[in-house]
Coordinates of C-alpha atoms in Angstrom, one line a residue:
M1 CA -22.2 82.7 -39.3
D2 CA -25.7 82.6 -37.8
A3 CA -27.0 80.6 -40.7
L4 CA -24.2 78.0 -40.3
A5 CA -24.8 77.7 -36.6
L6 CA -28.5 77.2 -37.2
E7 CA -27.9 74.5 -39.8
A8 CA -25.5 72.6 -37.4
K9 CA -28.1 72.8 -34.6
V10 CA -30.9 71.4 -36.8
A11 CA -28.6 68.5 -38.0
K12 CA -27.7 67.7 -34.4
S13 CA -31.4 67.6 -33.3
E14 CA -32.3 65.4 -36.3
S15 CA -29.5 62.9 -35.5
A16 CA -30.7 62.7 -31.9
I17 CA -34.3 61.9 -33.0
A18 CA -33.2 59.2 -35.6
P19 CA -34.1 55.7 -34.4
A20 CA -31.3 53.3 -33.3
P21 CA -30.3 50.5 -35.6
A22 CA -32.0 47.1 -35.0
P23 CA -29.8 44.6 -33.0
A24 CA -28.3 41.8 -35.0
K25 CA -30.0 38.4 -34.7
P26 CA -28.0 35.8 -32.8
R27 CA -26.6 32.9 -34.8
P28 CA -28.3 29.6 -34.4
K29 CA -26.4 27.1 -32.2
P30 CA -25.1 24.1 -34.0
P31 CA -27.0 20.9 -33.2
K32 CA -25.5 18.8 -30.4
T33 CA -23.8 15.7 -31.5
T34 CA -24.7 12.6 -29.5
K35 CA -21.7 10.7 -28.2
R36 CA -21.3 7.1 -29.2
I37 CA -21.8 4.8 -26.2
V38 CA -19.7 1.6 -26.2
Y39 CA -21.3 -1.3 -24.4
F40 CA -19.3 -4.1 -22.9
E41 CA -20.3 -7.7 -22.2
V42 CA -18.3 -9.1 -19.3
E43 CA -18.4 -12.7 -18.2
I44 CA -16.4 -14.4 -15.4
L45 CA -15.6 -18.1 -15.5
D46 CA -14.3 -20.4 -12.8
I47 CA -10.6 -21.0 -13.6
K48 CA -10.9 -24.8 -12.8
T49 CA -14.3 -25.8 -14.0
R50 CA -14.8 -23.0 -16.6
E51 CA -18.3 -22.6 -15.2
K52 CA -19.9 -19.2 -15.9
L53 CA -20.2 -17.5 -12.6
L54 CA -21.3 -14.0 -13.7
L55 CA -22.5 -12.2 -16.8
L56 CA -22.6 -8.4 -17.0
D57 CA -24.6 -7.2 -20.0
K58 CA -24.4 -3.7 -21.5
V59 CA -21.7 -2.3 -19.2
S60 CA -21.7 1.3 -20.4
K61 CA -19.8 3.2 -17.7
K62 CA -17.0 5.4 -18.9
K63 CA -14.6 3.6 -16.6
V64 CA -15.2 0.3 -14.8
Q65 CA -12.5 -0.8 -12.4
T66 CA -11.8 -4.5 -12.2
S67 CA -12.5 -4.4 -8.4
E68 CA -16.2 -3.9 -9.3
L69 CA -16.1 -7.2 -11.1
S70 CA -15.1 -9.1 -8.0
W71 CA -18.5 -9.0 -6.5
C72 CA -21.8 -10.3 -7.8
P73 CA -25.1 -11.4 -6.2
Y74 CA -24.4 -15.1 -6.9
P75 CA -23.4 -17.1 -3.8
S76 CA -20.4 -18.7 -5.7
L77 CA -18.7 -15.3 -5.8
S78 CA -20.3 -13.0 -3.3
H79 CA -18.4 -14.5 -0.3
Y80 CA -15.0 -14.1 -2.0
L81 CA -14.8 -10.4 -1.8
C82 CA -11.3 -9.0 -2.5
E83 CA -11.7 -6.7 0.5
E84 CA -12.0 -9.5 3.0
K85 CA -9.0 -10.7 5.0
V86 CA -10.0 -14.3 5.5
N87 CA -11.2 -15.3 2.1
G88 CA -9.8 -13.7 -1.1
C89 CA -10.1 -14.0 -4.8
V90 CA -8.4 -12.7 -7.9
I91 CA -9.6 -11.9 -11.3
L92 CA -7.4 -12.9 -14.3
L93 CA -7.5 -11.8 -17.9
I94 CA -6.1 -15.1 -19.1
S95 CA -6.1 -18.3 -17.2
E96 CA -2.3 -18.6 -17.1
G97 CA -1.7 -14.9 -16.5
K98 CA -1.1 -12.7 -13.5
P99 CA -4.0 -11.4 -11.4
L100 CA -5.4 -8.0 -12.4
R101 CA -4.9 -5.1 -10.1
D102 CA -7.9 -3.4 -8.6
E103 CA -7.1 -0.1 -10.3
E104 CA -7.1 -1.7 -13.8
I105 CA -9.6 0.0 -16.1
L106 CA -11.8 -2.3 -18.3
Q107 CA -11.6 0.0 -21.3
E108 CA -7.8 0.1 -21.2
L109 CA -7.4 -3.7 -21.2
P110 CA -6.7 -5.6 -24.4
V111 CA -10.2 -6.9 -24.7
G112 CA -13.0 -6.3 -27.2
T113 CA -16.6 -5.5 -26.5
T114 CA -17.0 -9.0 -25.1
A115 CA -14.5 -9.6 -22.2
T116 CA -13.9 -12.9 -20.5
F117 CA -12.2 -13.0 -17.1
Y118 CA -11.3 -15.9 -14.8
F119 CA -12.0 -16.2 -11.2
R120 CA -9.6 -18.0 -8.8
D121 CA -10.3 -18.7 -5.2
L122 CA -7.2 -18.0 -3.1
G123 CA -8.6 -19.8 -0.1
A124 CA -8.0 -18.7 3.5
Q125 CA -6.1 -15.4 3.7
I126 CA -4.3 -13.4 6.4
S127 CA -3.0 -9.8 6.3
W128 CA 0.7 -9.3 5.7
G129 CA 0.9 -7.0 8.7
T130 CA -0.4 -9.8 11.0
V131 CA 2.2 -12.2 9.5
F132 CA 5.1 -9.8 10.1
L133 CA 4.0 -9.1 13.7
I134 CA 3.8 -12.8 14.5
E135 CA 7.1 -13.5 12.8
C136 CA 8.9 -10.8 14.9
I137 CA 7.2 -11.3 18.3
G138 CA 8.1 -15.0 18.2
P139 CA 11.9 -14.7 18.0
L140 CA 11.8 -11.8 20.5
V141 CA 10.1 -13.9 23.2
I142 CA 11.9 -17.2 22.4
Y143 CA 15.4 -15.6 22.6
L144 CA 14.5 -14.1 26.0
L145 CA 13.4 -17.4 27.3
F146 CA 17.0 -18.8 26.7
Y147 CA 18.6 -15.6 27.9
F148 CA 16.9 -15.8 31.3
R149 CA 17.7 -19.6 31.4
L150 CA 14.2 -20.8 32.3
P151 CA 13.8 -24.3 33.7
L152 CA 14.0 -27.3 31.4
I153 CA 16.3 -25.5 29.0
Y154 CA 19.7 -26.2 30.6
T155 CA 20.7 -28.2 33.7
P156 CA 18.9 -27.3 36.9
K157 CA 21.9 -25.6 38.5
Y158 CA 21.9 -22.9 35.8
E159 CA 18.2 -22.0 36.1
F160 CA 17.6 -18.3 36.2
T161 CA 21.3 -17.5 36.2
A162 CA 23.1 -14.9 34.2
S163 CA 26.1 -15.4 31.9
K164 CA 29.5 -14.0 33.0
H165 CA 30.4 -12.8 29.5
L166 CA 29.5 -9.3 28.5
V167 CA 29.1 -10.2 24.8
V168 CA 26.1 -12.4 25.8
H169 CA 24.2 -9.5 27.2
I170 CA 25.1 -7.2 24.3
A171 CA 23.9 -9.9 21.9
C172 CA 20.6 -10.1 23.7
V173 CA 20.1 -6.3 23.5
C174 CA 21.0 -6.3 19.8
H175 CA 18.7 -9.2 19.0
S176 CA 15.8 -7.7 20.9
F177 CA 16.4 -4.3 19.4
H178 CA 16.4 -5.7 15.9
Y179 CA 13.0 -7.4 16.2
M180 CA 11.5 -4.5 18.2
K181 CA 12.5 -2.2 15.3
R182 CA 10.8 -4.5 12.9
I183 CA 7.6 -4.5 14.9
V184 CA 7.6 -0.7 15.0
E185 CA 8.2 -0.5 11.3
T186 CA 5.4 -3.0 10.6
L187 CA 3.0 -0.9 12.7
F188 CA 4.0 2.6 11.6
V189 CA 6.3 2.6 8.6
H190 CA 5.6 -0.1 6.0
R191 CA 3.0 0.5 3.3
L192 CA 2.4 -3.0 2.0
S193 CA 1.4 -3.4 -1.7
H194 CA -0.4 -6.7 -1.1
S195 CA -3.0 -6.7 1.6
T196 CA -3.2 -10.5 2.2
M197 CA -1.3 -13.7 1.8
P198 CA -2.3 -17.4 2.0
L199 CA -2.9 -18.5 5.6
C200 CA -0.7 -21.6 5.2
N201 CA 2.3 -19.4 4.6
I202 CA 2.3 -18.2 8.2
F203 CA 3.4 -21.6 9.4
K204 CA 6.3 -21.7 6.9
N205 CA 7.4 -18.1 7.7
C206 CA 7.1 -18.5 11.5
S207 CA 8.8 -21.8 11.7
Y208 CA 11.8 -20.4 9.8
H209 CA 12.2 -17.4 12.2
W210 CA 11.2 -19.1 15.4
C211 CA 13.3 -22.2 14.9
F212 CA 16.4 -20.2 14.0
A213 CA 15.9 -17.9 17.0
A214 CA 15.7 -20.9 19.3
W215 CA 18.8 -22.5 17.8
M216 CA 20.9 -19.3 18.0
A217 CA 19.7 -18.5 21.5
Y218 CA 20.5 -21.9 22.9
Y219 CA 24.2 -21.7 22.0
I220 CA 24.7 -18.0 22.7
N221 CA 23.2 -18.2 26.2
H222 CA 24.6 -21.7 27.0
P223 CA 26.6 -21.8 30.2
L224 CA 29.6 -23.3 28.3
Y225 CA 29.5 -20.5 25.6
T226 CA 33.0 -19.3 24.5
P227 CA 33.2 -15.6 23.7
S228 CA 34.8 -14.0 20.6
Y229 CA 38.4 -15.0 19.7
Y230 CA 39.7 -11.4 19.6
G231 CA 37.8 -10.4 22.6
E232 CA 36.5 -6.8 23.3
K233 CA 37.9 -5.3 20.0
Q234 CA 36.0 -7.8 17.9
V235 CA 32.8 -7.2 19.9
K236 CA 33.1 -3.4 19.5
A237 CA 33.7 -3.6 15.8
A238 CA 30.8 -6.0 15.2
L239 CA 28.5 -3.8 17.4
A240 CA 29.4 -0.8 15.4
L241 CA 28.6 -2.6 12.1
F242 CA 25.4 -3.9 13.5
L243 CA 24.2 -0.5 14.7
F244 CA 25.2 1.3 11.5
C245 CA 23.3 -1.2 9.4
Q246 CA 20.2 -1.0 11.7
L247 CA 20.1 2.8 11.2
G248 CA 20.6 2.3 7.5
S249 CA 17.8 -0.2 7.3
F250 CA 15.4 2.2 9.1
S251 CA 16.5 5.1 6.8
I252 CA 15.8 3.1 3.7
H253 CA 12.3 2.0 5.0
M254 CA 11.5 5.6 5.7
A255 CA 12.6 6.7 2.3
L256 CA 10.5 4.0 0.7
R257 CA 7.5 5.1 2.8
N258 CA 7.8 8.7 1.7
L259 CA 8.1 7.6 -1.9
K260 CA 4.8 5.6 -1.8
L261 CA 2.0 7.9 -0.8
P262 CA -1.1 6.1 0.6
S263 CA -3.6 7.6 -1.9
C264 CA -1.3 7.2 -5.0
K265 CA -1.0 4.0 -7.0
I266 CA 1.8 5.3 -9.2
K267 CA 5.2 3.6 -8.7
K268 CA 8.4 5.7 -8.6
I269 CA 12.1 5.0 -8.8
P270 CA 13.8 5.4 -5.4
Y271 CA 16.7 7.8 -5.5
P272 CA 19.2 8.9 -2.8
T273 CA 18.0 11.7 -0.5
K274 CA 19.7 14.1 1.9
N275 CA 20.1 11.3 4.4
P276 CA 23.6 9.7 3.9
F277 CA 22.2 6.3 4.6
T278 CA 20.1 6.5 1.4
W279 CA 23.1 7.3 -0.8
I280 CA 23.5 3.5 -1.4
F281 CA 20.5 3.8 -3.7
A282 CA 22.9 5.0 -6.4
L283 CA 24.5 1.5 -6.5
V284 CA 21.9 -0.9 -5.2
S285 CA 18.2 -1.5 -6.0
C286 CA 17.3 -3.1 -2.7
P287 CA 19.5 -1.4 0.0
N288 CA 17.2 -2.6 2.7
Y289 CA 18.4 -6.1 2.1
T290 CA 22.0 -4.9 1.9
Y291 CA 21.7 -3.3 5.4
E292 CA 19.9 -6.4 6.7
L293 CA 22.8 -8.6 5.5
G294 CA 25.3 -6.2 7.2
S295 CA 23.3 -6.4 10.5
W296 CA 23.5 -10.1 10.6
L297 CA 27.1 -10.2 9.6
G298 CA 27.8 -7.9 12.5
F299 CA 25.8 -10.2 14.8
T300 CA 27.8 -13.2 13.5
L301 CA 31.1 -11.5 14.2
M302 CA 30.0 -10.5 17.6
T303 CA 28.8 -13.9 18.8
Q304 CA 31.1 -16.0 16.7
C305 CA 28.4 -18.7 16.7
V306 CA 27.8 -21.2 13.9
P307 CA 24.0 -21.2 14.0
V308 CA 24.1 -17.4 13.6
L309 CA 26.4 -17.8 10.6
F310 CA 24.1 -20.4 9.1
F311 CA 21.1 -18.1 9.6
T312 CA 22.9 -15.3 7.9
V313 CA 23.8 -17.4 4.9
V314 CA 20.3 -18.8 4.4
G315 CA 18.9 -15.2 4.8
F316 CA 21.4 -13.9 2.3
I317 CA 20.3 -16.5 -0.3
Q318 CA 16.6 -15.7 0.2
M319 CA 17.2 -11.9 0.1
T320 CA 19.2 -12.3 -3.1
V321 CA 16.3 -14.0 -4.8
W322 CA 13.9 -11.3 -3.6
S323 CA 16.3 -8.4 -4.7
K324 CA 16.9 -9.9 -8.1
G325 CA 13.1 -10.1 -8.7
K326 CA 12.7 -6.5 -7.6
H327 CA 15.6 -5.4 -9.8
R328 CA 14.1 -7.1 -12.8
S329 CA 10.7 -5.5 -12.0
Y330 CA 12.4 -2.0 -11.9
L331 CA 14.1 -2.6 -15.2
K332 CA 10.9 -3.8 -16.9
E333 CA 8.7 -1.0 -15.5
F334 CA 11.1 2.0 -15.9
K335 CA 13.0 2.6 -19.1
E336 CA 15.1 5.3 -17.5
Y337 CA 16.1 3.1 -14.5
P338 CA 19.8 3.5 -13.7
T339 CA 21.8 0.7 -15.2
L340 CA 24.7 1.1 -12.7
R341 CA 22.6 -0.4 -9.9
S342 CA 23.0 -4.0 -8.8
P343 CA 20.3 -6.0 -6.9
I344 CA 21.9 -6.3 -3.5
L345 CA 25.7 -6.0 -3.5
P346 CA 27.3 -3.0 -5.4
F347 CA 29.1 -4.2 -8.6
I348 CA 28.9 -7.8 -7.5
L349 CA 25.4 -9.2 -7.2

């Protein structure tokens, strides 16, 4: 036993003294492969004269947005920055095509290593928000001038007099409420996809709204105005329709605002929310125009005035054109877009 214990002790001491094995050598790292750099040559031509305005050679950035191409050190382009509100420009991939968006990526466009773009001067520009405010403030002020019967509008004996018909005062409140709502929505609700529009359009837009406001206000506030045929019942029903559609219009605008985040460029399909006024999204692509039409139908029934009816018909035709264009855009952009929806009127139009 003593001999076995002695041998085990000797073996243990020898194993402790034995040197540790040498560490394994690290494997050599594979050589780094150099990434291939693709260079682009970008030229911008004037869309009218085909004069070369800018040439960018060896554009090697991973991503180049088209908004970077809208500026150059040459005087012929530098004062047409897309960011400006007075003068604007657009960059086009083909001379007859649509303008490229600022978020378009050069490497994702159907171009080769040599890309040719076209520059178009849009002329004097004005922001959409400014146009909307001027459009709405004008009718609001003009209608009140006729409501208070300022001098030189009617005969002198009716200056600064009030109408004896209650519907005239209700109509003034409804008309003012409508345009005040639009002003608030322009300032705090709407997120406009286009920042500017041609300056000459402001005269066309304002003349349409201002002239119609004066035409309607003249007859509604006229001393010889005749109230609704069915009296108080007709006024109450029309007022209910007007207020319902005004609330619906505001709800739709809020839903569209929440759908379009300020920092996100991705478009989404609008769907009904928990708000009952938005359930019409299941049947209509542009319910804001549907509610707008309902508001003016209510105002027409309330006042029973021919100029208001004419304004409603003209507005309906214009909104139908806009809604059909928006509906086609939805169908083209989203393959899963609900086919049950109509542009402005459910199952009809």
